[in-house]
Amino acid sequence: TLLASFPVLEHATAAVPRLLQAGLLPVAVEIIDQAMVLTVEEAFGFGLPCDVEAVMIAELAGDAAAVGPQAELACRILGDAGAREVRRAADEEQRLALWQCRKRAFGAVGRLSPNYVSMDIVVPLGELPGLVREIQDVRRESGLKIATAFHAGDGNLHPAVHYDERREGETARAHAVADTIIRAALRRRGSVTGEHGVGLEKRHALP
């Protein structure tokens, strides 16, 4: 299990297809953006770097003789792709500690705002860097906080638009921003849902 920190978010997402193009088949590639990193660190103090735009967890599994060289190759690829640092879990205890950073991400987002709209969009892997760039543009233009966790190896993103329903008009604004992000995914040959299905909140967006 590897933990890589990326100063540039797009470099992290662009690294995912590079891993696959090298013949590696990670069992998981997870990314959290800076907003999520800061929130997780404030809540749990895992020791994640807070001055980077993305943190990635990549896990390889299989025969021990094969996984060692694969991990070395993955470290080189991530470094070449722009990772500032790549940590490698030395044992099971360290592996589980690294995973806690990702697994507790959405448990920490209550620190950002009382309410949020979460999405479950998915796009082809080649479209992932472009979509991430669009989400960051939407965040800057809207002025609302957007924190994102990715099942990056599947092209599946969970951007969460944060708002306070006690402020007049902010609920409608947050849902409009979420719809903008969903439309961006659809333009990139994606889908409204990658894993969680469509409920009342997203039904209007389903083609």
PDB file of C-alpha atoms in Angstrom:
ATOM      1  CA  THR A   1       0.000   0.000   0.000  1.00  0.00           C
ATOM      2  CA  LEU A   2       1.409   3.353  -1.112  1.00  0.00           C
ATOM      3  CA  LEU A   3       0.573   6.886   0.037  1.00  0.00           C
ATOM      4  CA  ALA A   4       1.558   9.569  -2.470  1.00  0.00           C
ATOM      5  CA  SER A   5       1.247  13.324  -2.014  1.00  0.00           C
ATOM      6  CA  PHE A   6       0.813  15.539  -5.070  1.00  0.00           C
ATOM      7  CA  PRO A   7       1.321  19.322  -5.070  1.00  0.00           C
ATOM      8  CA  VAL A   8      -0.977  19.499  -8.136  1.00  0.00           C
ATOM      9  CA  LEU A   9      -4.367  17.729  -8.127  1.00  0.00           C
ATOM     10  CA  GLU A  10      -4.424  17.149 -11.884  1.00  0.00           C
ATOM     11  CA  HIS A  11      -1.059  15.383 -11.705  1.00  0.00           C
ATOM     12  CA  ALA A  12      -2.588  12.913  -9.247  1.00  0.00           C
ATOM     13  CA  THR A  13      -5.543  12.117 -11.501  1.00  0.00           C
ATOM     14  CA  ALA A  14      -3.320  11.898 -14.591  1.00  0.00           C
ATOM     15  CA  ALA A  15      -1.115   9.372 -12.765  1.00  0.00           C
ATOM     16  CA  VAL A  16      -3.945   6.821 -12.622  1.00  0.00           C
ATOM     17  CA  PRO A  17      -3.965   5.869 -16.345  1.00  0.00           C
ATOM     18  CA  ARG A  18      -0.156   5.911 -16.280  1.00  0.00           C
ATOM     19  CA  LEU A  19      -0.201   3.124 -13.676  1.00  0.00           C
ATOM     20  CA  LEU A  20      -2.522   1.050 -15.870  1.00  0.00           C
ATOM     21  CA  GLN A  21      -0.565   1.774 -19.060  1.00  0.00           C
ATOM     22  CA  ALA A  22       2.521   0.354 -17.321  1.00  0.00           C
ATOM     23  CA  GLY A  23       0.700  -2.973 -16.913  1.00  0.00           C
ATOM     24  CA  LEU A  24      -0.074  -2.547 -13.213  1.00  0.00           C
ATOM     25  CA  LEU A  25      -3.509  -3.523 -11.915  1.00  0.00           C
ATOM     26  CA  PRO A  26      -3.919  -1.957  -8.466  1.00  0.00           C
ATOM     27  CA  VAL A  27      -6.795  -3.346  -6.424  1.00  0.00           C
ATOM     28  CA  ALA A  28      -7.520   0.237  -5.334  1.00  0.00           C
ATOM     29  CA  VAL A  29      -6.517   3.790  -6.253  1.00  0.00           C
ATOM     30  CA  GLU A  30      -8.106   6.384  -3.976  1.00  0.00           C
ATOM     31  CA  ILE A  31      -7.582  10.164  -3.994  1.00  0.00           C
ATOM     32  CA  ILE A  32      -8.730  12.916  -1.655  1.00  0.00           C
ATOM     33  CA  ASP A  33      -8.331  16.578  -2.593  1.00  0.00           C
ATOM     34  CA  GLN A  34      -6.849  19.294  -0.402  1.00  0.00           C
ATOM     35  CA  ALA A  35     -10.169  20.351   1.124  1.00  0.00           C
ATOM     36  CA  MET A  36     -10.743  16.766   2.241  1.00  0.00           C
ATOM     37  CA  VAL A  37      -7.126  16.346   3.406  1.00  0.00           C
ATOM     38  CA  LEU A  38      -7.374  19.442   5.615  1.00  0.00           C
ATOM     39  CA  THR A  39     -10.669  18.273   7.092  1.00  0.00           C
ATOM     40  CA  VAL A  40      -9.390  14.769   7.837  1.00  0.00           C
ATOM     41  CA  GLU A  41      -6.240  16.172   9.425  1.00  0.00           C
ATOM     42  CA  GLU A  42      -8.197  18.582  11.594  1.00  0.00           C
ATOM     43  CA  ALA A  43     -10.467  15.760  12.741  1.00  0.00           C
ATOM     44  CA  PHE A  44      -8.000  12.909  13.205  1.00  0.00           C
ATOM     45  CA  GLY A  45      -4.392  14.169  12.904  1.00  0.00           C
ATOM     46  CA  PHE A  46      -3.085  11.338  10.718  1.00  0.00           C
ATOM     47  CA  GLY A  47       0.011  13.328   9.759  1.00  0.00           C
ATOM     48  CA  LEU A  48      -0.995  13.892   6.135  1.00  0.00           C
ATOM     49  CA  PRO A  49       0.755  16.751   4.306  1.00  0.00           C
ATOM     50  CA  CYS A  50      -1.611  19.733   4.224  1.00  0.00           C
ATOM     51  CA  ASP A  51       0.329  21.821   1.704  1.00  0.00           C
ATOM     52  CA  VAL A  52      -0.510  19.576  -1.272  1.00  0.00           C
ATOM     53  CA  GLU A  53      -3.578  19.525  -3.515  1.00  0.00           C
ATOM     54  CA  ALA A  54      -4.083  15.734  -3.415  1.00  0.00           C
ATOM     55  CA  VAL A  55      -3.193  12.596  -1.510  1.00  0.00           C
ATOM     56  CA  MET A  56      -3.425   9.192  -3.198  1.00  0.00           C
ATOM     57  CA  ILE A  57      -3.598   5.698  -1.750  1.00  0.00           C
ATOM     58  CA  ALA A  58      -2.689   2.928  -4.206  1.00  0.00           C
ATOM     59  CA  GLU A  59      -2.779  -0.730  -3.203  1.00  0.00           C
ATOM     60  CA  LEU A  60      -1.316  -3.716  -5.020  1.00  0.00           C
ATOM     61  CA  ALA A  61      -2.065  -7.294  -4.054  1.00  0.00           C
ATOM     62  CA  GLY A  62      -1.010 -10.776  -5.087  1.00  0.00           C
ATOM     63  CA  ASP A  63       2.022 -13.033  -4.885  1.00  0.00           C
ATOM     64  CA  ALA A  64       4.687 -11.472  -2.666  1.00  0.00           C
ATOM     65  CA  ALA A  65       7.470 -12.068  -5.198  1.00  0.00           C
ATOM     66  CA  ALA A  66       5.499 -10.127  -7.835  1.00  0.00           C
ATOM     67  CA  VAL A  67       4.059  -7.363  -5.679  1.00  0.00           C
ATOM     68  CA  GLY A  68       7.463  -6.097  -4.480  1.00  0.00           C
ATOM     69  CA  PRO A  69       8.742  -5.169  -7.972  1.00  0.00           C
ATOM     70  CA  GLN A  70       5.274  -3.853  -8.902  1.00  0.00           C
ATOM     71  CA  ALA A  71       5.336  -1.527  -5.899  1.00  0.00           C
ATOM     72  CA  GLU A  72       8.789  -0.257  -6.882  1.00  0.00           C
ATOM     73  CA  LEU A  73       7.539   0.422 -10.414  1.00  0.00           C
ATOM     74  CA  ALA A  74       4.436   2.177  -9.053  1.00  0.00           C
ATOM     75  CA  CYS A  75       6.615   4.393  -6.845  1.00  0.00           C
ATOM     76  CA  ARG A  76       8.708   5.430  -9.861  1.00  0.00           C
ATOM     77  CA  ILE A  77       5.610   6.134 -11.981  1.00  0.00           C
ATOM     78  CA  LEU A  78       3.983   8.232  -9.254  1.00  0.00           C
ATOM     79  CA  GLY A  79       7.207  10.171  -8.746  1.00  0.00           C
ATOM     80  CA  ASP A  80       7.550  10.800 -12.482  1.00  0.00           C
ATOM     81  CA  ALA A  81       3.901  11.892 -12.590  1.00  0.00           C
ATOM     82  CA  GLY A  82       4.549  14.634 -10.040  1.00  0.00           C
ATOM     83  CA  ALA A  83       4.269  13.061  -6.567  1.00  0.00           C
ATOM     84  CA  ARG A  84       6.379  14.959  -4.063  1.00  0.00           C
ATOM     85  CA  GLU A  85       6.613  11.970  -1.734  1.00  0.00           C
ATOM     86  CA  VAL A  86       5.575   8.307  -1.882  1.00  0.00           C
ATOM     87  CA  ARG A  87       5.367   6.366   1.384  1.00  0.00           C
ATOM     88  CA  ARG A  88       5.227   2.584   1.350  1.00  0.00           C
ATOM     89  CA  ALA A  89       3.577   0.655   4.179  1.00  0.00           C
ATOM     90  CA  ALA A  90       6.132  -1.628   5.772  1.00  0.00           C
ATOM     91  CA  ASP A  91       3.635  -3.934   7.476  1.00  0.00           C
ATOM     92  CA  GLU A  92      -0.060  -4.605   8.034  1.00  0.00           C
ATOM     93  CA  GLU A  93      -0.310  -2.074  10.850  1.00  0.00           C
ATOM     94  CA  GLN A  94       0.996   0.720   8.622  1.00  0.00           C
ATOM     95  CA  ARG A  95      -1.252  -0.424   5.768  1.00  0.00           C
ATOM     96  CA  LEU A  96      -4.365  -0.189   7.927  1.00  0.00           C
ATOM     97  CA  ALA A  97      -3.243   3.215   9.241  1.00  0.00           C
ATOM     98  CA  LEU A  98      -2.937   4.551   5.684  1.00  0.00           C
ATOM     99  CA  TRP A  99      -6.426   3.307   4.817  1.00  0.00           C
ATOM    100  CA  GLN A 100      -7.941   5.040   7.828  1.00  0.00           C
ATOM    101  CA  CYS A 101      -7.088   8.362   6.162  1.00  0.00           C
ATOM    102  CA  ARG A 102      -9.464   7.558   3.290  1.00  0.00           C
ATOM    103  CA  LYS A 103     -12.115   5.592   5.132  1.00  0.00           C
ATOM    104  CA  ARG A 104     -12.757   8.404   7.606  1.00  0.00           C
ATOM    105  CA  ALA A 105     -12.897  11.180   5.014  1.00  0.00           C
ATOM    106  CA  PHE A 106     -16.675  11.579   4.813  1.00  0.00           C
ATOM    107  CA  GLY A 107     -16.979  11.194   8.569  1.00  0.00           C
ATOM    108  CA  ALA A 108     -15.002  14.430   8.909  1.00  0.00           C
ATOM    109  CA  VAL A 109     -16.849  16.646   6.432  1.00  0.00           C
ATOM    110  CA  GLY A 110     -19.352  17.815   9.018  1.00  0.00           C
ATOM    111  CA  ARG A 111     -16.615  20.209  10.098  1.00  0.00           C
ATOM    112  CA  LEU A 112     -16.924  22.071   6.787  1.00  0.00           C
ATOM    113  CA  SER A 113     -20.625  22.934   6.930  1.00  0.00           C
ATOM    114  CA  PRO A 114     -23.974  21.804   8.374  1.00  0.00           C
ATOM    115  CA  ASN A 115     -25.163  20.475   4.978  1.00  0.00           C
ATOM    116  CA  TYR A 116     -23.761  19.122   1.750  1.00  0.00           C
ATOM    117  CA  VAL A 117     -24.903  17.702  -1.590  1.00  0.00           C
ATOM    118  CA  SER A 118     -22.897  14.620  -2.524  1.00  0.00           C
ATOM    119  CA  MET A 119     -22.535  13.275  -6.051  1.00  0.00           C
ATOM    120  CA  ASP A 120     -21.596   9.859  -7.407  1.00  0.00           C
ATOM    121  CA  ILE A 121     -20.427  10.684 -10.919  1.00  0.00           C
ATOM    122  CA  VAL A 122     -18.215   8.447 -13.040  1.00  0.00           C
ATOM    123  CA  VAL A 123     -16.270   9.096 -16.265  1.00  0.00           C
ATOM    124  CA  PRO A 124     -13.834   7.136 -18.452  1.00  0.00           C
ATOM    125  CA  LEU A 125     -10.360   7.314 -16.892  1.00  0.00           C
ATOM    126  CA  GLY A 126      -8.993   9.463 -19.696  1.00  0.00           C
ATOM    127  CA  GLU A 127     -11.596  12.118 -18.841  1.00  0.00           C
ATOM    128  CA  LEU A 128     -10.765  12.209 -15.130  1.00  0.00           C
ATOM    129  CA  PRO A 129      -8.119  15.008 -15.167  1.00  0.00           C
ATOM    130  CA  GLY A 130     -10.332  17.258 -17.287  1.00  0.00           C
ATOM    131  CA  LEU A 131     -13.376  16.740 -15.084  1.00  0.00           C
ATOM    132  CA  VAL A 132     -11.350  17.434 -11.951  1.00  0.00           C
ATOM    133  CA  ARG A 133     -10.166  20.700 -13.519  1.00  0.00           C
ATOM    134  CA  GLU A 134     -13.795  21.654 -14.274  1.00  0.00           C
ATOM    135  CA  ILE A 135     -14.847  20.921 -10.687  1.00  0.00           C
ATOM    136  CA  GLN A 136     -12.100  23.214  -9.387  1.00  0.00           C
ATOM    137  CA  ASP A 137     -13.280  25.941 -11.786  1.00  0.00           C
ATOM    138  CA  VAL A 138     -16.856  25.525 -10.516  1.00  0.00           C
ATOM    139  CA  ARG A 139     -15.609  25.751  -6.935  1.00  0.00           C
ATOM    140  CA  ARG A 140     -13.806  29.033  -7.591  1.00  0.00           C
ATOM    141  CA  GLU A 141     -16.725  30.544  -9.526  1.00  0.00           C
ATOM    142  CA  SER A 142     -19.436  29.525  -7.053  1.00  0.00           C
ATOM    143  CA  GLY A 143     -17.608  30.531  -3.885  1.00  0.00           C
ATOM    144  CA  LEU A 144     -18.931  27.374  -2.170  1.00  0.00           C
ATOM    145  CA  LYS A 145     -16.683  24.765  -0.613  1.00  0.00           C
ATOM    146  CA  ILE A 146     -16.374  21.560  -2.637  1.00  0.00           C
ATOM    147  CA  ALA A 147     -14.457  18.630  -1.133  1.00  0.00           C
ATOM    148  CA  THR A 148     -13.898  15.530  -3.240  1.00  0.00           C
ATOM    149  CA  ALA A 149     -13.004  11.905  -2.609  1.00  0.00           C
ATOM    150  CA  PHE A 150     -12.332   9.664  -5.615  1.00  0.00           C
ATOM    151  CA  HIS A 151     -12.363   5.965  -6.336  1.00  0.00           C
ATOM    152  CA  ALA A 152      -9.892   7.145  -8.945  1.00  0.00           C
ATOM    153  CA  GLY A 153      -9.054   3.727 -10.356  1.00  0.00           C
ATOM    154  CA  ASP A 154     -12.679   3.433 -11.484  1.00  0.00           C
ATOM    155  CA  GLY A 155     -13.111   7.045 -12.608  1.00  0.00           C
ATOM    156  CA  ASN A 156     -15.717   7.415  -9.838  1.00  0.00           C
ATOM    157  CA  LEU A 157     -15.853  10.739  -7.965  1.00  0.00           C
ATOM    158  CA  HIS A 158     -17.766  11.936  -4.920  1.00  0.00           C
ATOM    159  CA  PRO A 159     -17.651  15.748  -4.976  1.00  0.00           C
ATOM    160  CA  ALA A 160     -19.564  17.238  -2.057  1.00  0.00           C
ATOM    161  CA  VAL A 161     -20.907  20.787  -2.329  1.00  0.00           C
ATOM    162  CA  HIS A 162     -21.077  22.290   1.165  1.00  0.00           C
ATOM    163  CA  TYR A 163     -23.662  24.831   2.269  1.00  0.00           C
ATOM    164  CA  ASP A 164     -25.714  26.116   5.198  1.00  0.00           C
ATOM    165  CA  GLU A 165     -29.468  25.740   4.749  1.00  0.00           C
ATOM    166  CA  ARG A 166     -30.034  28.523   7.306  1.00  0.00           C
ATOM    167  CA  ARG A 167     -28.709  31.059   4.778  1.00  0.00           C
ATOM    168  CA  GLU A 168     -31.388  32.208   2.374  1.00  0.00           C
ATOM    169  CA  GLY A 169     -31.001  30.794  -1.126  1.00  0.00           C
ATOM    170  CA  GLU A 170     -27.898  28.741  -0.333  1.00  0.00           C
ATOM    171  CA  THR A 171     -29.645  25.353  -0.585  1.00  0.00           C
ATOM    172  CA  ALA A 172     -30.858  26.075  -4.123  1.00  0.00           C
ATOM    173  CA  ARG A 173     -27.435  27.459  -5.029  1.00  0.00           C
ATOM    174  CA  ALA A 174     -25.650  24.336  -3.799  1.00  0.00           C
ATOM    175  CA  HIS A 175     -27.973  22.028  -5.743  1.00  0.00           C
ATOM    176  CA  ALA A 176     -27.480  24.152  -8.880  1.00  0.00           C
ATOM    177  CA  VAL A 177     -23.714  23.823  -8.484  1.00  0.00           C
ATOM    178  CA  ALA A 178     -24.075  20.055  -8.047  1.00  0.00           C
ATOM    179  CA  ASP A 179     -26.127  19.877 -11.252  1.00  0.00           C
ATOM    180  CA  THR A 180     -23.395  21.812 -13.082  1.00  0.00           C
ATOM    181  CA  ILE A 181     -20.861  19.179 -12.023  1.00  0.00           C
ATOM    182  CA  ILE A 182     -23.166  16.324 -13.072  1.00  0.00           C
ATOM    183  CA  ARG A 183     -23.648  17.907 -16.498  1.00  0.00           C
ATOM    184  CA  ALA A 184     -19.882  18.209 -16.852  1.00  0.00           C
ATOM    185  CA  ALA A 185     -19.544  14.462 -16.235  1.00  0.00           C
ATOM    186  CA  LEU A 186     -22.253  13.672 -18.786  1.00  0.00           C
ATOM    187  CA  ARG A 187     -20.504  15.830 -21.403  1.00  0.00           C
ATOM    188  CA  ARG A 188     -17.416  13.703 -20.828  1.00  0.00           C
ATOM    189  CA  ARG A 189     -19.238  10.439 -21.654  1.00  0.00           C
ATOM    190  CA  GLY A 190     -19.868   9.778 -17.975  1.00  0.00           C
ATOM    191  CA  SER A 191     -22.838   8.789 -15.860  1.00  0.00           C
ATOM    192  CA  VAL A 192     -24.943  10.273 -13.071  1.00  0.00           C
ATOM    193  CA  THR A 193     -24.022   7.332 -10.834  1.00  0.00           C
ATOM    194  CA  GLY A 194     -20.995   5.093 -10.541  1.00  0.00           C
ATOM    195  CA  GLU A 195     -22.093   2.935  -7.626  1.00  0.00           C
ATOM    196  CA  HIS A 196     -24.865   4.332  -5.418  1.00  0.00           C
ATOM    197  CA  GLY A 197     -27.807   4.550  -7.798  1.00  0.00           C
ATOM    198  CA  VAL A 198     -30.231   7.416  -8.381  1.00  0.00           C
ATOM    199  CA  GLY A 199     -32.607   8.704  -5.725  1.00  0.00           C
ATOM    200  CA  LEU A 200     -35.011  11.633  -5.550  1.00  0.00           C
ATOM    201  CA  GLU A 201     -32.192  14.168  -5.433  1.00  0.00           C
ATOM    202  CA  LYS A 202     -30.586  13.050  -8.707  1.00  0.00           C
ATOM    203  CA  ARG A 203     -33.553  11.658 -10.634  1.00  0.00           C
ATOM    204  CA  HIS A 204     -33.968  14.833 -12.696  1.00  0.00           C
ATOM    205  CA  ALA A 205     -30.367  14.495 -13.930  1.00  0.00           C
ATOM    206  CA  LEU A 206     -30.729  10.948 -15.265  1.00  0.00           C
ATOM    207  CA  PRO A 207     -30.831  10.954 -19.094  1.00  0.00           C
TER     208      PRO A 207
END
